[in-house]
Coordinates of C-alpha atoms and ligand atoms in Angstrom, one line a residue:
M440 CA 130.2 -4.5 -143.3
F441 CA 133.7 -4.3 -141.7
L442 CA 132.5 -6.9 -139.2
A443 CA 131.3 -9.2 -142.0
L444 CA 134.7 -8.7 -143.7
G445 CA 136.6 -9.5 -140.5
L446 CA 134.4 -12.5 -140.0
T447 CA 135.1 -13.8 -143.5
A448 CA 138.8 -13.3 -142.9
V449 CA 138.7 -15.2 -139.7
I450 CA 136.7 -18.0 -141.3
G451 CA 139.2 -18.1 -144.2
L452 CA 142.1 -18.3 -141.7
T453 CA 140.3 -21.0 -139.7
V454 CA 139.7 -23.1 -142.8
M455 CA 143.4 -22.7 -143.8
N456 CA 144.4 -23.7 -140.3
V457 CA 142.2 -26.7 -140.3
Y458 CA 143.6 -27.7 -143.7
S459 CA 147.2 -27.4 -142.7
L460 CA 146.5 -29.4 -139.5
Y461 CA 144.9 -32.1 -141.7
A462 CA 147.8 -32.0 -144.2
L463 CA 150.3 -32.3 -141.3
H464 CA 148.5 -35.3 -139.9
E465 CA 148.2 -36.9 -143.3
N466 CA 151.9 -36.3 -143.9
K467 CA 152.7 -37.9 -140.6
V468 CA 150.6 -41.0 -141.4
Q469 CA 152.2 -41.2 -144.9
N470 CA 155.7 -40.9 -143.4
S471 CA 155.0 -43.6 -140.9
V472 CA 153.7 -45.9 -143.7
E473 CA 156.7 -45.2 -146.0
K474 CA 159.0 -46.0 -143.1
Q475 CA 157.3 -49.3 -142.4
K476 CA 157.5 -50.2 -146.1
R477 CA 161.2 -49.5 -146.1
Q478 CA 161.5 -51.7 -143.0
L479 CA 159.7 -54.6 -144.8
L480 CA 162.1 -54.4 -147.8
E481 CA 165.1 -54.2 -145.4
Y482 CA 163.8 -57.3 -143.6
T483 CA 163.7 -59.4 -146.9
N484 CA 167.3 -58.2 -147.7
Q485 CA 168.5 -59.3 -144.2
V486 CA 166.9 -62.7 -144.7
R487 CA 168.8 -63.0 -148.0
S488 CA 172.0 -62.0 -146.4
R489 CA 171.4 -64.6 -143.6
F490 CA 171.6 -67.4 -146.2
R491 CA 174.9 -66.1 -147.5
V492 CA 176.6 -66.0 -144.1
P493 CA 177.9 -69.7 -144.1
V494 CA 179.1 -69.6 -147.7
R495 CA 180.4 -66.0 -147.9
S496 CA 184.0 -67.2 -148.2
L497 CA 183.4 -69.5 -151.2
W498 CA 184.2 -66.8 -153.8
Q499 CA 187.7 -66.5 -152.4
L500 CA 188.6 -70.0 -153.4
D501 CA 190.8 -70.7 -156.4
M502 CA 188.3 -72.5 -158.7
E503 CA 191.0 -74.2 -160.9
E504 CA 192.5 -75.7 -157.8
L505 CA 189.1 -76.7 -156.4
K506 CA 188.2 -78.3 -159.7
A507 CA 191.3 -80.5 -159.6
S508 CA 190.6 -81.5 -156.1
L509 CA 187.0 -82.5 -156.9
A510 CA 188.2 -85.5 -159.0
T511 CA 187.8 -87.8 -155.9
P512 CA 185.6 -87.1 -152.9
S513 CA 188.4 -88.0 -150.4
E514 CA 190.8 -85.5 -151.8
V515 CA 188.7 -82.3 -151.7
N516 CA 190.5 -79.0 -151.1
R517 CA 190.9 -78.3 -147.3
D518 CA 189.8 -74.7 -147.4
F519 CA 186.7 -75.7 -149.3
L520 CA 186.0 -78.4 -146.7
D521 CA 186.4 -75.9 -143.8
I522 CA 183.7 -73.7 -145.4
I523 CA 181.4 -76.7 -145.9
E524 CA 182.0 -77.7 -142.3
E525 CA 181.0 -74.3 -141.0
A526 CA 177.9 -74.4 -143.2
G527 CA 177.1 -77.9 -141.9
N528 CA 177.1 -76.6 -138.4
D529 CA 174.6 -73.9 -139.2
G530 CA 171.1 -75.0 -138.1
L531 CA 169.7 -73.4 -141.2
F532 CA 170.9 -76.2 -143.5
S533 CA 170.0 -79.8 -142.8
E534 CA 172.0 -81.5 -145.5
I535 CA 174.7 -80.5 -148.0
Y536 CA 175.2 -82.1 -151.5
L537 CA 177.7 -81.5 -154.2
S538 CA 177.3 -82.4 -157.9
T539 CA 179.9 -81.9 -160.6
P540 CA 178.9 -80.8 -164.2
D541 CA 180.3 -84.0 -165.7
C542 CA 177.9 -86.1 -163.6
T543 CA 175.6 -87.8 -166.1
P544 CA 172.8 -87.3 -166.4
C545 CA 172.5 -85.9 -162.8
E546 CA 169.2 -84.3 -163.6
H547 CA 167.0 -87.1 -162.4
Y548 CA 166.3 -88.5 -159.0
G549 CA 168.6 -91.4 -158.2
D550 CA 171.6 -90.2 -160.2
P551 CA 174.7 -90.3 -158.0
V552 CA 175.7 -87.1 -156.1
W553 CA 178.1 -86.3 -153.3
H554 CA 176.7 -86.0 -149.8
Y555 CA 178.5 -84.2 -147.0
R556 CA 178.7 -86.4 -143.9
K557 CA 178.7 -84.0 -140.9
D558 CA 179.9 -86.8 -138.6
I559 CA 183.1 -87.6 -140.5
G560 CA 183.6 -84.2 -142.2
R561 CA 183.8 -85.6 -145.7
F562 CA 181.9 -86.1 -148.9
E563 CA 180.6 -89.5 -150.0
T564 CA 178.9 -90.6 -153.1
T565 CA 175.2 -91.5 -152.7
T566 CA 172.2 -92.2 -154.8
V567 CA 169.8 -92.0 -151.9
Y568 CA 168.5 -88.5 -151.3
E569 CA 165.3 -86.5 -151.3
Q570 CA 163.5 -85.5 -154.6
L571 CA 164.1 -81.8 -153.7
V572 CA 167.8 -82.4 -154.1
S573 CA 167.6 -83.3 -157.8
D574 CA 164.9 -80.6 -158.2
G575 CA 167.2 -77.9 -156.8
L576 CA 170.2 -79.2 -158.9
A577 CA 168.1 -79.3 -162.1
I578 CA 166.8 -75.8 -161.6
T579 CA 170.3 -74.4 -161.0
R580 CA 171.8 -76.3 -163.9
T581 CA 169.2 -75.0 -166.3
R582 CA 169.6 -71.4 -165.1
M583 CA 173.4 -71.6 -165.3
N584 CA 173.4 -73.0 -168.8
A585 CA 171.7 -69.9 -169.9
L586 CA 173.7 -67.5 -167.7
V587 CA 177.3 -68.8 -167.6
Q588 CA 178.6 -67.2 -170.8
D589 CA 177.8 -63.7 -169.6
Y590 CA 178.5 -64.2 -165.9
R591 CA 181.5 -62.4 -164.4
W592 CA 181.6 -63.7 -160.9
N593 CA 182.7 -67.0 -159.5
T594 CA 179.7 -67.9 -157.4
R595 CA 176.0 -67.8 -158.1
V596 CA 173.2 -68.5 -155.6
I597 CA 169.9 -69.9 -156.8
F598 CA 166.9 -70.9 -154.6
D599 CA 164.3 -73.5 -155.1
T600 CA 161.6 -71.7 -153.1
H601 CA 162.1 -72.5 -149.4
Y602 CA 163.4 -76.1 -150.1
S603 CA 167.0 -75.6 -151.1
M604 CA 169.7 -73.1 -151.9
T605 CA 172.3 -74.1 -154.5
V606 CA 175.6 -72.3 -155.1
A607 CA 177.1 -72.7 -158.6
L608 CA 180.9 -72.5 -158.3
I609 CA 182.2 -70.9 -161.5
N610 CA 185.5 -70.6 -163.2
S611 CA 185.0 -67.1 -164.4
A612 CA 188.1 -67.2 -166.7
S613 CA 186.9 -70.3 -168.7
R614 CA 183.2 -69.4 -168.2
E615 CA 182.4 -72.9 -166.9
V616 CA 180.6 -74.2 -163.8
I617 CA 182.9 -76.5 -161.9
A618 CA 180.4 -77.7 -159.2
Y619 CA 177.0 -77.3 -157.7
L620 CA 176.8 -77.1 -154.0
L621 CA 173.2 -77.7 -152.7
F622 CA 172.1 -76.8 -149.2
V623 CA 168.8 -78.3 -148.0
I624 CA 167.0 -75.6 -146.0
D625 CA 165.6 -76.6 -142.6
Q626 CA 162.2 -74.9 -142.8
D627 CA 161.5 -75.3 -139.0
Y628 CA 164.7 -73.6 -138.1
L629 CA 164.3 -70.9 -140.7
V630 CA 160.8 -69.9 -139.5
Q631 CA 160.9 -70.7 -135.8
S632 CA 164.5 -69.7 -135.0
Y633 CA 165.2 -67.0 -137.5
M634 CA 162.4 -65.3 -139.5
G635 CA 159.7 -65.4 -136.7
P636 CA 161.9 -63.9 -134.0
K637 CA 163.4 -61.4 -136.4
L638 CA 159.9 -60.2 -137.4
N639 CA 159.1 -59.4 -133.8
E640 CA 162.5 -57.8 -133.3
T641 CA 162.1 -55.6 -136.5
F642 CA 158.4 -54.6 -136.3
G643 CA 157.5 -55.0 -132.6
T644 CA 154.6 -56.9 -131.4
G645 CA 150.9 -56.0 -131.1
E646 CA 148.9 -53.0 -132.2
E647 CA 151.3 -50.5 -130.5
S648 CA 153.8 -50.9 -133.3
G649 CA 151.4 -49.5 -135.9
I650 CA 151.9 -52.5 -138.2
I651 CA 150.9 -56.2 -138.2
V652 CA 153.1 -58.4 -140.4
W653 CA 152.3 -61.9 -141.5
L654 CA 154.9 -64.3 -143.0
H655 CA 152.6 -66.0 -145.5
D656 CA 152.9 -69.1 -147.7
W657 CA 150.6 -67.9 -150.5
T658 CA 150.6 -71.2 -152.3
R659 CA 149.1 -72.9 -149.3
N660 CA 147.4 -69.8 -147.8
E661 CA 149.1 -70.5 -144.5
V662 CA 150.5 -68.1 -142.0
L663 CA 154.0 -69.2 -140.9
A664 CA 154.7 -66.5 -138.5
T665 CA 153.2 -63.2 -137.3
T666 CA 153.9 -60.2 -135.1
A667 CA 150.3 -60.2 -133.7
P668 CA 149.1 -63.7 -133.0
E669 CA 145.8 -62.3 -131.6
A670 CA 144.9 -60.7 -135.0
T671 CA 143.4 -63.1 -137.4
Y672 CA 144.8 -63.0 -140.9
S673 CA 142.4 -62.0 -143.7
Y674 CA 143.3 -60.9 -147.2
Q675 CA 140.9 -57.9 -146.8
N676 CA 143.0 -56.6 -143.9
V677 CA 146.2 -56.6 -146.0
D678 CA 147.4 -53.1 -147.0
F679 CA 150.8 -54.0 -148.5
I680 CA 152.7 -57.1 -149.8
Q681 CA 156.4 -57.4 -149.9
N682 CA 158.0 -60.3 -151.9
F683 CA 161.5 -61.7 -151.1
P684 CA 164.1 -60.8 -153.7
D685 CA 164.9 -64.0 -155.7
L686 CA 164.4 -66.4 -152.8
L687 CA 161.5 -68.0 -150.9
N688 CA 159.3 -67.5 -154.0
N689 CA 156.2 -69.2 -152.4
W690 CA 156.4 -66.9 -149.4
N691 CA 155.8 -63.2 -148.9
L692 CA 155.3 -60.6 -146.2
K693 CA 151.7 -59.2 -145.8
A694 CA 151.3 -56.1 -143.8
A695 CA 148.3 -54.2 -142.2
F696 CA 149.0 -50.7 -141.1
T697 CA 147.3 -49.9 -137.8
T698 CA 147.4 -46.8 -135.7
N699 CA 150.5 -46.5 -133.6
P700 CA 150.6 -44.2 -130.5
D701 CA 152.3 -41.5 -132.5
I702 CA 149.6 -41.4 -135.1
A703 CA 146.9 -41.8 -132.5
A704 CA 148.3 -38.8 -130.6
S705 CA 148.4 -36.8 -133.9
R706 CA 144.8 -37.7 -134.7
A707 CA 143.7 -36.9 -131.2
S708 CA 145.4 -33.5 -131.5
L709 CA 143.8 -32.9 -134.9
T710 CA 140.3 -33.8 -133.5
R711 CA 141.0 -31.6 -130.5
N712 CA 142.0 -28.7 -132.7
L713 CA 139.0 -29.2 -134.9
L714 CA 136.7 -29.2 -132.0
V715 CA 138.2 -26.0 -130.5
L716 CA 138.1 -24.3 -133.9
A717 CA 134.5 -25.4 -134.5
G718 CA 133.6 -24.1 -131.1
A719 CA 135.3 -20.8 -131.8
M720 CA 133.6 -20.6 -135.1
I721 CA 130.2 -21.2 -133.6
L722 CA 130.9 -18.7 -130.8
L723 CA 132.1 -16.2 -133.4
L724 CA 129.0 -16.7 -135.6
G725 CA 126.8 -16.5 -132.6
T726 CA 128.4 -13.3 -131.5
F727 CA 128.0 -11.9 -135.0
I728 CA 124.3 -12.8 -135.1
F729 CA 123.8 -11.5 -131.6
M730 CA 125.6 -8.2 -132.5
F731 CA 123.6 -7.9 -135.7
F732 CA 120.2 -8.3 -133.9
T733 CA 121.3 -6.1 -131.0
A734 CA 122.3 -3.4 -133.4
Q735 CA 119.0 -3.7 -135.2
R736 CA 117.1 -3.4 -131.9
E737 CA 119.2 -0.5 -130.7
R738 CA 118.6 1.3 -134.0
S739 CA 114.8 0.9 -133.8
L740 CA 114.9 1.8 -130.1
A741 CA 116.8 5.0 -130.9
Q742 CA 114.2 5.8 -133.6
R743 CA 111.3 5.3 -131.2
Q744 CA 113.1 7.3 -128.5
S745 CA 113.6 10.3 -130.7
L746 CA 109.9 10.0 -131.8
F747 CA 109.0 9.9 -128.2
L748 CA 111.0 13.0 -127.4
A749 CA 109.4 14.9 -130.3
N750 CA 105.9 13.9 -129.1
V751 CA 106.5 14.7 -125.5
T752 CA 107.9 18.1 -126.3
H753 CA 104.8 18.7 -128.5
E754 CA 102.5 17.5 -125.8
L755 CA 104.2 19.6 -123.1
K756 CA 104.0 22.7 -125.3
T757 CA 100.2 22.5 -125.9
P758 CA 99.0 22.9 -122.3
L759 CA 101.7 25.5 -121.7
A760 CA 100.5 27.6 -124.7
V761 CA 96.9 27.4 -123.3
I762 CA 98.1 28.4 -119.8
S763 CA 100.3 31.3 -121.0
A764 CA 97.5 32.6 -123.3
A765 CA 94.9 32.5 -120.6
G766 CA 97.4 34.0 -118.1
E767 CA 98.3 36.8 -120.4
N768 CA 94.6 37.7 -121.0
L769 CA 94.0 37.7 -117.3
S770 CA 97.1 39.8 -116.4
D771 CA 96.1 42.4 -119.0
G772 CA 92.9 43.0 -116.9
R773 CA 90.9 43.0 -120.1
V774 CA 88.7 40.1 -119.0
T775 CA 86.2 41.3 -116.4
D776 CA 83.2 39.2 -117.1
P777 CA 82.9 36.7 -114.2
E778 CA 81.7 33.9 -116.5
R779 CA 84.8 34.3 -118.8
L780 CA 87.0 34.7 -115.7
R781 CA 85.8 31.3 -114.4
S782 CA 86.3 29.8 -117.9
Y783 CA 89.9 31.1 -118.1
G784 CA 90.6 29.8 -114.5
A785 CA 89.1 26.4 -115.4
H786 CA 91.3 26.3 -118.6
I787 CA 94.4 27.0 -116.5
Y788 CA 93.5 24.5 -113.9
N789 CA 92.7 21.7 -116.4
E790 CA 95.8 22.3 -118.5
S791 CA 98.0 22.4 -115.4
L792 CA 96.5 19.0 -114.3
R793 CA 97.3 17.7 -117.8
L794 CA 100.8 19.0 -117.4
R795 CA 101.1 17.4 -114.0
T796 CA 100.0 14.0 -115.3
M797 CA 102.5 14.2 -118.2
I798 CA 105.3 15.1 -115.8
D799 CA 104.3 12.3 -113.5
R800 CA 104.5 9.9 -116.4
L801 CA 107.9 11.2 -117.3
L802 CA 109.1 10.7 -113.8
D803 CA 107.7 7.2 -113.9
V804 CA 109.8 6.5 -116.9
A805 CA 112.9 7.9 -115.1
R806 CA 112.1 6.0 -111.9
S807 CA 111.5 2.7 -113.6
S808 CA 114.7 2.8 -115.6
S809 CA 117.0 4.1 -112.9
N810 CA 118.6 1.8 -110.4
N811 CA 119.8 4.7 -108.3
I812 CA 116.4 6.0 -107.1
R813 CA 115.8 4.7 -103.7
I814 CA 112.8 2.4 -103.2
R815 CA 110.8 2.9 -100.0
K816 CA 109.0 -0.3 -99.3
T817 CA 106.3 -0.3 -96.7
P818 CA 104.1 -3.1 -95.4
T819 CA 100.9 -2.9 -97.5
R820 CA 97.7 -4.8 -97.3
L821 CA 96.4 -4.7 -100.9
P822 CA 92.6 -4.6 -100.2
E823 CA 92.9 -1.5 -98.0
F824 CA 95.4 0.1 -100.5
L825 CA 93.1 -0.5 -103.4
N826 CA 90.1 1.0 -101.7
G827 CA 92.0 4.1 -101.0
Y828 CA 93.5 4.2 -104.5
L829 CA 90.1 3.8 -106.2
R830 CA 88.7 6.6 -104.0
K831 CA 91.4 8.9 -105.3
K832 CA 90.8 7.8 -108.8
K833 CA 87.0 8.2 -108.6
S834 CA 86.7 11.4 -110.7
Y835 CA 88.9 10.0 -113.5
L836 CA 87.0 6.8 -113.6
E837 CA 83.7 8.6 -113.6
S838 CA 84.7 11.0 -116.3
H839 CA 85.7 8.0 -118.5
D840 CA 82.5 6.1 -117.7
V841 CA 84.3 3.1 -116.3
T842 CA 82.8 0.3 -114.1
V843 CA 85.2 -1.2 -111.6
D844 CA 84.7 -4.5 -109.8
L845 CA 87.1 -4.9 -106.9
S846 CA 87.1 -8.3 -105.3
A847 CA 89.6 -9.0 -102.5
G848 CA 89.6 -11.0 -99.3
D849 CA 89.6 -8.8 -96.2
Q850 CA 92.4 -10.7 -94.4
M851 CA 95.1 -10.7 -97.1
P852 CA 98.7 -11.0 -95.9
E853 CA 100.8 -7.9 -96.1
I854 CA 103.3 -7.3 -98.9
E855 CA 106.4 -5.1 -98.9
V856 CA 106.1 -2.6 -101.7
D857 CA 106.9 1.0 -102.5
Q858 CA 103.4 2.5 -102.6
S859 CA 104.1 5.2 -105.1
D860 CA 105.4 2.4 -107.5
L861 CA 102.3 0.4 -106.8
Q862 CA 100.2 3.5 -107.7
S863 CA 102.1 4.0 -111.0
I864 CA 101.6 0.3 -111.8
L865 CA 97.9 0.6 -111.3
D866 CA 97.7 4.0 -113.1
N867 CA 99.2 2.5 -116.2
L868 CA 97.2 -0.7 -116.2
I869 CA 93.9 1.1 -115.6
D870 CA 94.8 3.7 -118.2
N871 CA 95.4 0.9 -120.8
A872 CA 92.2 -0.9 -119.8
V873 CA 90.3 2.3 -120.5
K874 CA 92.2 3.2 -123.7
Y875 CA 91.9 -0.3 -125.2
S876 CA 88.2 -0.9 -124.3
P877 CA 86.3 1.0 -127.0
D878 CA 82.9 -0.4 -126.1
E879 CA 82.3 -1.7 -122.6
K880 CA 84.7 0.0 -120.2
F881 CA 84.9 -2.5 -117.4
I882 CA 87.8 -3.0 -115.1
G883 CA 88.0 -6.0 -112.8
I884 CA 90.5 -5.9 -109.9
Q885 CA 91.0 -9.1 -108.0
V886 CA 93.3 -10.0 -105.1
N887 CA 94.1 -13.6 -104.3
G888 CA 96.7 -15.2 -102.1
D889 CA 98.6 -18.5 -102.1
P890 CA 101.2 -19.8 -99.6
D891 CA 103.9 -17.7 -101.2
N892 CA 102.4 -14.8 -103.1
V893 CA 99.7 -12.3 -103.3
A894 CA 98.3 -11.9 -106.8
L895 CA 96.8 -8.7 -108.1
Q896 CA 94.8 -9.1 -111.3
V897 CA 93.6 -6.2 -113.5
S898 CA 91.3 -7.4 -116.2
D899 CA 89.2 -5.7 -118.9
R900 CA 86.8 -6.6 -121.6
G901 CA 88.6 -4.6 -124.3
V902 CA 90.1 -5.5 -127.7
G903 CA 92.6 -7.9 -126.2
I904 CA 96.2 -8.5 -127.5
P905 CA 97.0 -11.0 -130.4
K906 CA 99.2 -13.9 -129.2
K907 CA 102.1 -13.0 -131.4
Y908 CA 102.5 -9.5 -129.8
Q909 CA 102.1 -10.7 -126.2
K910 CA 105.8 -11.3 -125.6
Y911 CA 106.7 -7.8 -126.8
I912 CA 104.2 -5.6 -125.1
F913 CA 106.5 -5.1 -122.0
D914 CA 109.4 -3.9 -124.2
K915 CA 110.1 -0.1 -124.2
F916 CA 108.3 1.8 -127.0
F917 CA 106.5 -1.3 -128.3
R918 CA 103.0 -0.7 -129.6
V919 CA 100.7 -3.3 -131.2
E920 CA 100.2 -2.5 -134.8
D921 CA 96.4 -2.1 -135.1
A922 CA 93.9 0.6 -136.0
L923 CA 92.8 1.2 -132.4
T924 CA 96.4 1.6 -131.1
A925 CA 97.2 3.9 -134.0
Q926 CA 94.2 6.2 -133.0
T927 CA 95.1 6.0 -129.3
K928 CA 97.6 8.3 -127.7
G929 CA 100.6 6.5 -126.2
H930 CA 104.3 5.9 -126.5
G931 CA 104.6 2.2 -125.8
L932 CA 106.1 3.0 -122.3
G933 CA 103.3 2.2 -119.9
L934 CA 103.7 -1.6 -119.7
S935 CA 107.5 -1.4 -119.7
I936 CA 107.2 1.0 -116.7
V937 CA 104.8 -1.5 -115.0
R938 CA 107.2 -4.4 -115.6
D939 CA 110.2 -2.5 -114.3
L940 CA 108.5 -1.2 -111.2
T941 CA 107.0 -4.7 -110.5
I942 CA 110.5 -6.3 -110.7
R943 CA 112.0 -3.5 -108.6
N944 CA 109.5 -4.4 -105.9
G945 CA 110.3 -8.1 -106.1
G946 CA 107.3 -9.1 -108.1
T947 CA 106.5 -10.7 -111.5
I948 CA 104.0 -9.8 -114.2
T949 CA 102.2 -12.0 -116.7
V950 CA 99.5 -11.4 -119.3
N951 CA 96.6 -13.5 -120.5
S952 CA 94.7 -12.0 -123.3
T953 CA 92.1 -13.1 -125.9
P954 CA 91.6 -10.8 -128.9
G955 CA 88.0 -9.5 -128.9
K956 CA 87.4 -10.7 -125.3
G957 CA 89.8 -8.7 -123.1
S958 CA 93.0 -9.0 -121.2
V959 CA 94.1 -10.0 -117.7
F960 CA 97.4 -8.7 -116.2
T961 CA 98.5 -10.6 -113.1
I962 CA 101.1 -9.2 -110.8
R963 CA 102.5 -11.4 -108.0
F964 CA 104.3 -10.1 -105.0
P965 CA 105.8 -12.4 -102.4
H966 CA 104.3 -11.9 -98.9
N967 CA 105.9 -12.6 -95.6
G968 CA 102.8 -13.1 -93.6
P969 CA 102.7 -16.3 -91.6
P970 CA 100.2 -18.9 -92.8
G971 CA 97.0 -18.5 -90.8
P972 CA 93.5 -17.2 -91.2
A973 CA 94.7 -14.3 -93.4
Q974 CA 95.9 -16.7 -96.0
T975 CA 93.1 -19.2 -95.7
A976 CA 90.8 -16.3 -96.4
S977 CA 92.5 -15.6 -99.6
T978 CA 92.6 -19.0 -101.2
P979 CA 90.6 -19.1 -104.4
T980 CA 88.0 -21.5 -103.1
Q981 CA 87.2 -19.4 -100.0
H982 CA 87.6 -16.1 -101.8
H983 CA 84.1 -15.5 -102.8
R984 CA 82.7 -16.3 -99.5
K985 CA 85.0 -13.9 -97.7
A986 CA 85.1 -11.3 -100.5
Q987 CA 84.3 -7.8 -99.7
E988 CA 81.2 -6.2 -101.2
P989 CA 82.5 -5.3 -104.7
E990 CA 83.0 -1.6 -105.1
H991 CA 81.4 -0.3 -108.4
V992 CA 82.5 3.0 -109.7
S993 CA 80.7 4.3 -112.6
Ligands
ADP1612 P1 100.9 2.6 -124.9 O1 101.4 3.9 -124.5 O2 100.9 2.3 -126.4 O3 99.6 2.2 -124.3 P2 101.9 0.4 -123.3 O4 103.3 0.0 -123.0 O5 101.1 0.7 -122.2 O6 102.0 1.6 -124.4 O7 101.3 -0.8 -124.1 C1 101.9 -1.4 -125.2 C2 100.9 -1.9 -126.2 O8 100.2 -3.0 -125.6 C3 99.8 -0.9 -126.5 O9 100.2 -0.1 -127.6 C4 98.6 -1.8 -126.8 O10 98.5 -2.1 -128.1 C5 98.8 -3.0 -126.0 N1 98.0 -3.0 -124.7 C6 98.4 -2.6 -123.5 N2 97.4 -2.8 -122.6 C7 96.4 -3.3 -123.3 C8 95.0 -3.7 -122.9 N3 94.6 -3.6 -121.7 N4 94.2 -4.2 -123.9 C9 94.6 -4.3 -125.2 N5 95.9 -3.9 -125.6 C10 96.7 -3.4 -124.7

């Protein structure tokens, strides 16, 4: 439970961590976007200021004096002319015109206006000018008629989109406009020499800057300048639009926010963190699940172990009780009848044999599960070993009415095994074959060889093992859950001993079993015999020809 609580706390912390990392990243993205929006606004303000540069001194003029000097083009105030000259030299303006309010009607194309001649530095009256001049003057005149009464300053700049900029010169005391000064905007200069380069200077070029800006004429859907010529403009890509304040009304800035290296690094770090956290979570969950199942297994193992101890103690006590009772009767000298004496002796002998078998099994358990017990491998030729073994086992097999069929080539290569381990392996396999064959007690023992191994197969025609249990039968204390096993004595240790001893001797064990038909246990030991007649004799095809006369024990 504590583990589950701890895990929940760790998961909670991890989720919080991931969330704060995400929030941090989002914050960074937001900040970067906000900064870029501010830069867009700042850009438009700077463009506006650029227009004011050549005319910034106009407001310092004495408007009364200027008005008087404007009576005749040739007598215009000198300070005023200096400013006009400076503006005339600015590439931003291609032409400069002046119109006085008393010009009648001066709202239509062809009405006389003053034109500044840059070559001679003076104004001259003209009726030949572009339509945009009368348009710019008319717009400013209309706007000023509405504004002039409440206006407190002596200049007012009004734009006719990107065509012209008109400055209304105002006598703020008498609240009257004394003249309109119109500057024709050179669009090529404005875009190519000022706004375009300034875009790149402000926002940087290409994707690295984290923003793409287009200077767009929305009335004609035309891109005038951009910071990324390689990126094609599309309205779908636009994330933000910035208009120009009170000027260039047909134009605006369109921006697409891309990923700059800073944001990309932050995203990469977020992804990295997420991956590491996800990995850690999976590892943690895996560990938890593993620990849970290990604990379950350990618990059931402990239960089976204590059951085993109780059973063993009981089984050891039974023959001991018989031996001590028989011994007591004999030592009293009360039993004199030779027949009864023999019977007591037989009891003591049989029970001591039972005891010895049990102790041998216990020693097997200890030996198979201990790595410290030394293993004494000796070169062993299986056919000879098996013949000897079966001879020793004869009385056991006879008493259990078992038929044994041994089939082994006579020239099998030698294997290196501990013979007492091999004997325990066979004892256990044969014991099982007998126990789990309720009807026909038949044991087949076969020895085959291949270029690498010698295979020893022990088969029976017993109840067999259901498929679903086959992978567990080599586990300690595991017993198949069926009626026959329940009635049969055992602790689920035999096959685990067989497996451990086999592995200890460098071998492998497999089982092949069909319920109702019987089981085959195959143990393979590597041999070091050179390929030659010995091996040829043991190949499956030649095996029957060379096989020894089967030895039947019944
Ligand atoms: P046990 O002491 O129960 O015989 P083992 O480890 O030797 O323990 O065997 C584990 C289980 O495998 C047995 O309980 C039995 O159900 C099954 N088993 C082992 N050998 C055979 C066999 N030759 N035929 C059928 N079932 C077998």
